[in-house]
């Protein structure tokens, strides 16, 4: 990706930046946001102007953007990114990281931003064609997992991705406090067809795991426009093998000197994230994933200024989770359970020390089948006159969401063919949104007013049943746990942008919200359950931004905004339990309330473009889910809580240029410094006060990206990129001092390479290497090691 060239193209074609050239505006049908185009002749001086014209494409973006914005275009992805999933488009943007552990990662790929870590999925907002992909049924990955539904967009569909940093637009809920990501997918203006096939190979070595994991992808799309009607169909297939993500462990301190139990070899000694000695007994959660994607987009121009659009997206995921023991008995056979000891408990013996023997929780087998469907319908006007409007509705439904897993008392090898287990069923879960938006451009006044009404509704239904016979195929048996609950957010907002002077632009907004939580109930067993009373709360969130054109190539901008992030259904009611994990909910959680501010200076130096942004955020009652290992119960226990106050300050700098030192050479870089600490907290992890002054989890002090791309000629291009993230912690008390371990979070420095060959007008090929330097780094789970990619693409 070349951020500089992307912005240059956008400014020339559609003036995609909020600071527009002072030229007459006209509608731009190919622009995804509300934009105006500039005359071809360059002006000596840019002027701050109001964006007054509305584009045809469906987008969640407001008319005038009051904050820092970054853009990635389709051409950037093709030339610079080894993109196998839609979230890869964000890979080199400043201060962003998606916790993607393998190709097709559907349950842990959470977006982090300046002051929001990879455990806080509910602190960012991801949209595609104005349809909400962010999963606000929960936050993070404790118990259930709630990353955005990335699989409902494929890389081949993407026309452009816009990212807005911070909660500075009144058009978005408080979940936008970290960032808003807006995908605009392709809609043809003439007949076109595309096909792509790719393969990825990852040699992987960690502990006693040595294997090569591969992935295959194929996609095809076709579309056309005939008169007022346009359509687009995209299909995609992914078959992916991921590396092991979890490991069976025993703390060395739990071992007892003795001779009982099954003597075994193969356990790997090491240190856990707290630098305590432990043994790694084997690997688990090695996913073999098959995903199918279908997208149908239809659009019809009801008149020259009114367009109706419909989107259908279907995503199916079949995933088998495997595990493998490192332990071997005297005959070299793998060991998945221990032998009897004096206390009749199953035990293994490692070098004369007795440890609790493995169970089905240590080496789980899972079989998951998910089928999620997305719908979106909108009618939008784009007159560019005094009034424009839009009405929209969308929904994401879990038509099927099954997870089968062997029970604690059903270890391998028997569990491979059946036995006792559980079936977790999330069907009936989902969310839907309604919105009515308007734009008012008062005649004779230098104002553009965005306003609207919104309703977002979330429904969680999750039933876990015991299976006494064959967990691989039998239907549900007795109830193990059941979770249900609804939340609803209703909002009204208005945002006014105007020009108080020739070199000034101001934006002010206000968002009013009414939140409800209803029908909450948790059944902990077939005989024990609890209903929760309904709740409702009201909040106001003001926003303001001011821009000053200080010089011909200098713009200063200041933004401030309040965000209220409501508790999710799962945080309130979602107590769940499996063979190896447990989640504890809290129905009395407070919403988290943030004040965020930024001050930016944008400077042009001829071919160079730079930005420096100072940002600050204070969050009260921050919502955090923490996962800790209970070695006695051999369970990962996650508990959600409010953290009193977290303060964050930081500095973000970007620099980009195209054709500066050498024609064809594109350079881009970003550097972010963040100081994010817990200032007040009545709760604690181990002892009272142990979180005060500690770093906010999953926020590194330093982050950086750098890219160098070279266009040798129209046929050949190459891109070399690097990313750095400094040391960080996963726990609120920062006790996980060893990041290079299972359950740790480590620093990393990785380099990626991509070479693209445009063979002719129809055919192109690319070869790439991700993690070129084979850095072995962690975010609770191990990230992929060096991976080789190859793809072949056809465009008609």
Short mmCIF file of C-alpha atoms in Angstrom, two decimals, residues 151-158 185-186 194-196 218-223 231-237 292-297 312-314:
data_model
loop_
_atom_site.label_atom_id
_atom_site.label_comp_id
_atom_site.label_asym_id
_atom_site.label_seq_id
_atom_site.Cartn_x
_atom_site.Cartn_y
_atom_site.Cartn_z
CA UNK A 151 -15.52 -12.71 6.55
CA UNK A 152 -18.53 -10.87 5.10
CA UNK A 153 -16.09 -8.81 2.97
CA UNK A 154 -13.33 -10.28 0.79
CA UNK A 155 -10.20 -8.40 -0.35
CA UNK A 156 -11.28 -8.64 -3.99
CA UNK A 157 -14.49 -6.68 -3.27
CA UNK A 158 -12.79 -3.68 -1.70
CA UNK A 185 -16.97 -2.34 -1.97
CA UNK A 186 -17.05 -2.37 -5.74
CA UNK A 194 -12.55 -11.09 -12.11
CA UNK A 195 -11.03 -14.33 -10.83
CA UNK A 196 -8.21 -15.00 -8.41
CA UNK A 218 -10.14 -18.91 -4.87
CA UNK A 219 -12.57 -16.13 -5.71
CA UNK A 220 -14.61 -14.92 -8.67
CA UNK A 221 -16.77 -11.87 -9.23
CA UNK A 222 -18.86 -10.45 -12.02
CA UNK A 223 -20.94 -7.31 -12.40
CA UNK A 231 -25.36 -5.50 -10.00
CA UNK A 232 -22.35 -7.33 -8.52
CA UNK A 233 -21.78 -10.93 -7.42
CA UNK A 234 -18.71 -12.16 -5.55
CA UNK A 235 -17.92 -15.68 -4.36
CA UNK A 236 -14.91 -16.79 -2.35
CA UNK A 237 -13.56 -20.06 -0.95
CA UNK A 292 -17.41 -19.93 1.80
CA UNK A 293 -18.54 -16.39 1.04
CA UNK A 294 -21.27 -15.05 -1.24
CA UNK A 295 -22.05 -11.38 -1.84
CA UNK A 296 -24.81 -10.00 -4.06
CA UNK A 297 -25.20 -6.24 -4.54
CA UNK A 312 -26.90 -9.80 0.62
CA UNK A 313 -23.89 -11.43 2.22
CA UNK A 314 -23.64 -15.07 3.27
#
